[in-house]
Amino acid sequence: MSAEAKVLQQIEHSLDDIVRKAESCVTGTRAASLDLEESQLRNLQNLASATDSVLALENFIGYQMGRKKIPAEVGRQILEDMRELSQMAEQIAQKDSALLRRVWMELIRLYLGFLVRKFVAERKG
């Protein structure tokens, strides 16, 4: 099995933890009942798909929190979850710094996808 296939397999094995983390963010912050629009989360998800920069995502979240488009408690939880995903990425990348960045961004993208889905389910369900 190639190194890339092993990484993809390890990411796949982490999906349940990522789903739980995203769903916990939505339920724990009561995001669906706050003044938060689905479009703000989709904008964040779209930015994550378009960049490989975690700092750009953190900057966008801070900006949206400052504009009161993302409630502070939701933004802080997303930022904390992203930091925790870096630890998961470190385990998967096994000290390969070039791989670490790609894995971390992939975990963040997955997390944000599950976050948006849970938010929509809570808001519209």
Backbone as numpy.savetxt, mean C-alpha at the origin, in Angstrom:
# Nx Ny Nz CAx CAy CAz Cx Cy Cz
14.20 -23.44 -10.51 13.36 -22.27 -10.51 14.25 -21.03 -10.51
13.93 -20.06 -11.35 14.74 -18.85 -11.45 14.56 -17.99 -10.20
15.48 -17.07 -10.01 15.42 -16.17 -8.84 14.15 -15.32 -8.89
13.79 -14.85 -10.08 12.59 -14.02 -10.22 11.33 -14.82 -9.88
11.29 -16.07 -10.31 10.14 -16.92 -10.00 10.02 -17.15 -8.50
11.16 -17.31 -7.84 11.14 -17.48 -6.38 10.61 -16.24 -5.69
11.02 -15.09 -6.17 10.54 -13.83 -5.59 9.03 -13.71 -5.78
8.56 -13.99 -6.98 7.12 -13.93 -7.24 6.35 -14.91 -6.35
6.92 -16.06 -6.15 6.29 -17.07 -5.29 6.23 -16.56 -3.84
7.29 -15.94 -3.38 7.30 -15.40 -2.01 6.30 -14.25 -1.86
6.18 -13.43 -2.87 5.18 -12.35 -2.85 3.79 -12.97 -2.77
3.56 -13.97 -3.58 2.26 -14.66 -3.57 1.95 -15.22 -2.19
2.95 -15.78 -1.52 2.75 -16.33 -0.18 2.44 -15.24 0.84
2.79 -14.01 0.54 2.57 -12.89 1.45 1.21 -12.21 1.25
0.47 -12.62 0.23 -0.77 -11.93 -0.11 -1.76 -11.86 1.04
-1.95 -12.94 1.78 -2.92 -12.91 2.87 -2.56 -11.83 3.89
-1.28 -11.71 4.21 -0.85 -10.69 5.17 -1.08 -9.29 4.61
-0.86 -9.12 3.33 -1.06 -7.82 2.70 -2.55 -7.46 2.69
-3.39 -8.42 2.36 -4.84 -8.19 2.36 -5.29 -7.81 3.77
-4.85 -8.55 4.77 -5.24 -8.25 6.16 -4.80 -6.84 6.56
-3.61 -6.48 6.18 -3.08 -5.16 6.53 -3.93 -4.06 5.87
-4.26 -4.21 4.62 -5.06 -3.22 3.90 -6.47 -3.13 4.49
-7.07 -4.27 4.74 -8.42 -4.28 5.29 -8.44 -3.70 6.70
-7.41 -3.98 7.48 -7.30 -3.44 8.83 -7.17 -1.92 8.80
-6.48 -1.40 7.82 -6.35 0.05 7.68 -7.73 0.67 7.49
-8.52 0.10 6.60 -9.85 0.65 6.31 -10.77 0.53 7.52
-10.79 -0.65 8.11 -11.71 -0.84 9.25 -11.21 -0.14 10.51
-9.92 -0.20 10.76 -9.36 0.39 11.97 -9.45 1.90 12.01
-9.36 2.54 10.88 -9.47 4.01 10.82 -10.91 4.45 10.53
-11.78 3.49 10.27 -13.17 3.78 9.86 -13.18 4.69 8.63
-12.27 4.42 7.71 -12.08 5.27 6.52 -13.36 5.45 5.71
-14.17 4.41 5.63 -15.38 4.49 4.80 -16.40 5.47 5.37
-16.31 5.78 6.65 -17.26 6.72 7.24 -16.69 8.13 7.35
-15.45 8.31 6.94 -14.80 9.62 7.01 -14.99 10.39 5.71
-14.56 11.63 5.72 -14.63 12.48 4.53 -13.46 12.14 3.61
-13.59 11.01 2.94 -12.56 10.51 2.04 -13.25 10.00 0.79
-12.77 10.45 -0.34 -13.35 10.02 -1.61 -12.56 8.87 -2.19
-13.26 7.97 -2.84 -12.61 6.85 -3.51 -11.55 7.35 -4.49
-11.82 8.48 -5.13 -10.89 9.01 -6.14 -9.52 9.33 -5.54
-9.47 9.74 -4.27 -8.18 10.03 -3.65 -7.35 8.76 -3.50
-8.01 7.68 -3.12 -7.29 6.40 -3.00 -6.90 5.87 -4.37
-7.76 6.06 -5.34 -7.43 5.62 -6.71 -6.26 6.45 -7.27
-6.23 7.75 -6.96 -5.10 8.59 -7.39 -3.80 8.06 -6.79
-3.84 7.67 -5.53 -2.66 7.11 -4.87 -2.26 5.80 -5.53
-3.24 4.98 -5.82 -2.99 3.70 -6.48 -2.40 3.93 -7.88
-2.93 4.90 -8.60 -2.41 5.21 -9.94 -0.98 5.73 -9.89
-0.68 6.56 -8.89 0.69 7.05 -8.74 1.64 5.89 -8.45
1.21 4.97 -7.60 2.05 3.80 -7.28 2.32 2.96 -8.52
1.35 2.91 -9.43 1.54 2.15 -10.66 2.49 2.85 -11.62
2.60 4.17 -11.48 3.38 4.96 -12.43 4.80 5.28 -11.96
5.11 4.97 -10.70 6.43 5.32 -10.18 7.07 4.15 -9.45
8.36 4.22 -9.31 9.09 3.25 -8.50 9.65 3.93 -7.26
9.12 5.10 -6.93 9.63 5.89 -5.83 8.69 5.86 -4.63
9.15 5.26 -3.54 8.37 5.26 -2.31 8.28 6.69 -1.77
9.35 7.45 -1.90 9.34 8.84 -1.43 8.28 9.67 -2.15
8.08 9.42 -3.44 7.05 10.14 -4.18 5.67 9.80 -3.62
5.45 8.55 -3.26 4.17 8.16 -2.66 3.98 8.80 -1.30
5.03 8.77 -0.48 4.95 9.39 0.84 4.67 10.89 0.71
5.32 11.53 -0.24 5.11 12.95 -0.48 3.66 13.22 -0.88
3.12 12.40 -1.76 1.74 12.58 -2.22 0.76 12.40 -1.07
1.00 11.40 -0.23 0.11 11.17 0.91 0.16 12.38 1.85
1.36 12.88 2.15 1.49 14.07 2.99 0.79 15.28 2.39
0.94 15.44 1.10 0.28 16.55 0.39 -1.23 16.44 0.50
-1.76 15.24 0.27 -3.21 15.04 0.34 -3.73 15.18 1.77
-2.92 14.79 2.74 -3.30 15.00 4.14 -3.35 16.50 4.45
-2.37 17.23 3.95 -2.33 18.68 4.15 -3.51 19.38 3.51
-3.96 18.87 2.40 -5.13 19.44 1.70 -6.44 18.94 2.30
-6.33 18.06 3.28 -7.50 17.44 3.93 -8.31 16.58 2.97
-7.63 16.05 1.95 -8.28 15.13 1.00 -8.15 13.69 1.48
-7.11 13.42 2.25 -6.96 12.14 2.94 -6.92 12.46 4.42
-7.88 11.93 5.21 -7.87 12.20 6.65 -6.54 11.77 7.27
-6.08 12.55 8.24 -4.76 12.33 8.84 -4.61 10.91 9.38
-5.63 10.40 10.05 -5.49 9.06 10.63 -5.34 7.98 9.54
-6.01 8.17 8.43 -5.89 7.22 7.32 -4.51 7.34 6.69
-4.08 8.55 6.42 -2.76 8.77 5.82 -1.64 8.24 6.69
-1.73 8.49 8.00 -0.68 7.99 8.92 -0.65 6.47 8.92
-1.84 5.83 8.88 -1.87 4.37 8.88 -1.31 3.80 7.58
-1.61 4.42 6.46 -1.06 3.96 5.18 0.46 4.08 5.21
0.97 5.20 5.70 2.43 5.39 5.78 3.07 4.35 6.70
2.44 4.07 7.82 2.97 3.05 8.74 2.95 1.68 8.08
1.86 1.37 7.39 1.77 0.08 6.71 2.82 -0.05 5.61
3.08 1.04 4.91 4.12 1.01 3.87 5.48 0.71 4.49
5.75 1.29 5.65 7.03 1.01 6.33 7.11 -0.46 6.74
6.00 -1.00 7.22 5.99 -2.41 7.60 6.17 -3.32 6.37
5.64 -2.89 5.23 5.83 -3.66 4.01 7.30 -3.69 3.61
8.06 -2.67 3.99 9.49 -2.68 3.67 10.19 -3.83 4.39
9.74 -4.15 5.59 10.33 -5.28 6.32 10.02 -6.59 5.61
8.81 -6.72 5.12 8.44 -7.91 4.37 9.28 -7.99 3.09
9.49 -6.85 2.44 10.30 -6.81 1.21 11.74 -7.20 1.50
12.27 -6.77 2.65 13.64 -7.13 3.02 13.79 -8.64 3.16
12.80 -9.28 3.73 12.85 -10.74 3.88 12.83 -11.43 2.52
12.03 -10.90 1.61 11.93 -11.50 0.28 13.19 -11.25 -0.54
13.70 -10.01 -0.49 14.85 -9.63 -1.32 16.16 -10.20 -0.80
16.23 -10.57 0.44 17.42 -11.18 1.04 18.70 -10.41 0.71
18.74 -9.17 1.14 19.94 -8.32 1.06 20.35 -7.90 -0.35
19.49 -8.12 -1.32 19.74 -7.63 -2.68 19.08 -6.26 -2.79
19.88 -5.19 -2.67 19.32 -3.84 -2.59 18.55 -3.42 -3.85
19.00 -3.85 -5.00 18.29 -3.51 -6.23 16.93 -4.21 -6.27
16.90 -5.43 -5.82 15.65 -6.19 -5.78 14.72 -5.66 -4.70
15.28 -5.21 -3.60 14.49 -4.71 -2.48 13.54 -3.61 -2.91
14.02 -2.65 -3.64 13.18 -1.52 -4.10 12.03 -2.00 -4.96
12.30 -2.92 -5.88 11.24 -3.43 -6.77 10.21 -4.23 -5.99
10.68 -5.06 -5.07 9.76 -5.88 -4.27 8.91 -4.98 -3.38
9.53 -4.01 -2.74 8.79 -3.11 -1.86 7.69 -2.38 -2.62
8.02 -1.87 -3.80 7.00 -1.18 -4.59 5.89 -2.14 -5.02
6.23 -3.36 -5.35 5.20 -4.32 -5.74 4.28 -4.62 -4.55
4.84 -4.76 -3.37 4.02 -5.00 -2.18 3.11 -3.80 -1.90
3.64 -2.60 -2.08 2.82 -1.39 -1.89 1.69 -1.34 -2.91
1.99 -1.66 -4.16 0.95 -1.66 -5.19 -0.17 -2.65 -4.86
0.23 -3.83 -4.43 -0.77 -4.83 -4.04 -1.60 -4.33 -2.86
-0.92 -3.80 -1.85 -1.58 -3.27 -0.66 -2.61 -2.21 -1.05
-2.21 -1.26 -1.89 -3.13 -0.18 -2.27 -4.32 -0.71 -3.06
-4.10 -1.72 -3.88 -5.22 -2.33 -4.60 -6.23 -2.94 -3.64
-5.75 -3.68 -2.65 -6.64 -4.28 -1.66 -7.30 -3.21 -0.80
-6.57 -2.14 -0.51 -7.10 -1.04 0.28 -8.29 -0.39 -0.44
-8.13 -0.11 -1.72 -9.20 0.51 -2.50 -10.42 -0.42 -2.55
-10.18 -1.70 -2.79 -11.30 -2.64 -2.87 -12.07 -2.72 -1.55
-11.35 -2.77 -0.43 -12.01 -2.83 0.88 -12.76 -1.53 1.15
-12.17 -0.40 0.80 -12.83 0.88 0.99 -14.15 0.94 0.21
-14.11 0.54 -1.05 -15.32 0.55 -1.88 -16.36 -0.41 -1.31
-15.92 -1.59 -0.89 -16.85 -2.57 -0.32 -17.53 -2.00 0.94
-16.74 -1.35 1.79 -17.30 -0.76 3.01 -18.21 0.42 2.70
-17.79 1.26 1.80 -18.54 2.48 1.49 -19.85 2.16 0.76
-19.78 1.23 -0.19 -20.94 0.97 -1.04 -21.68 -0.31 -0.67
-21.06 -1.12 0.18 -21.65 -2.42 0.52 -22.68 -2.30 1.59
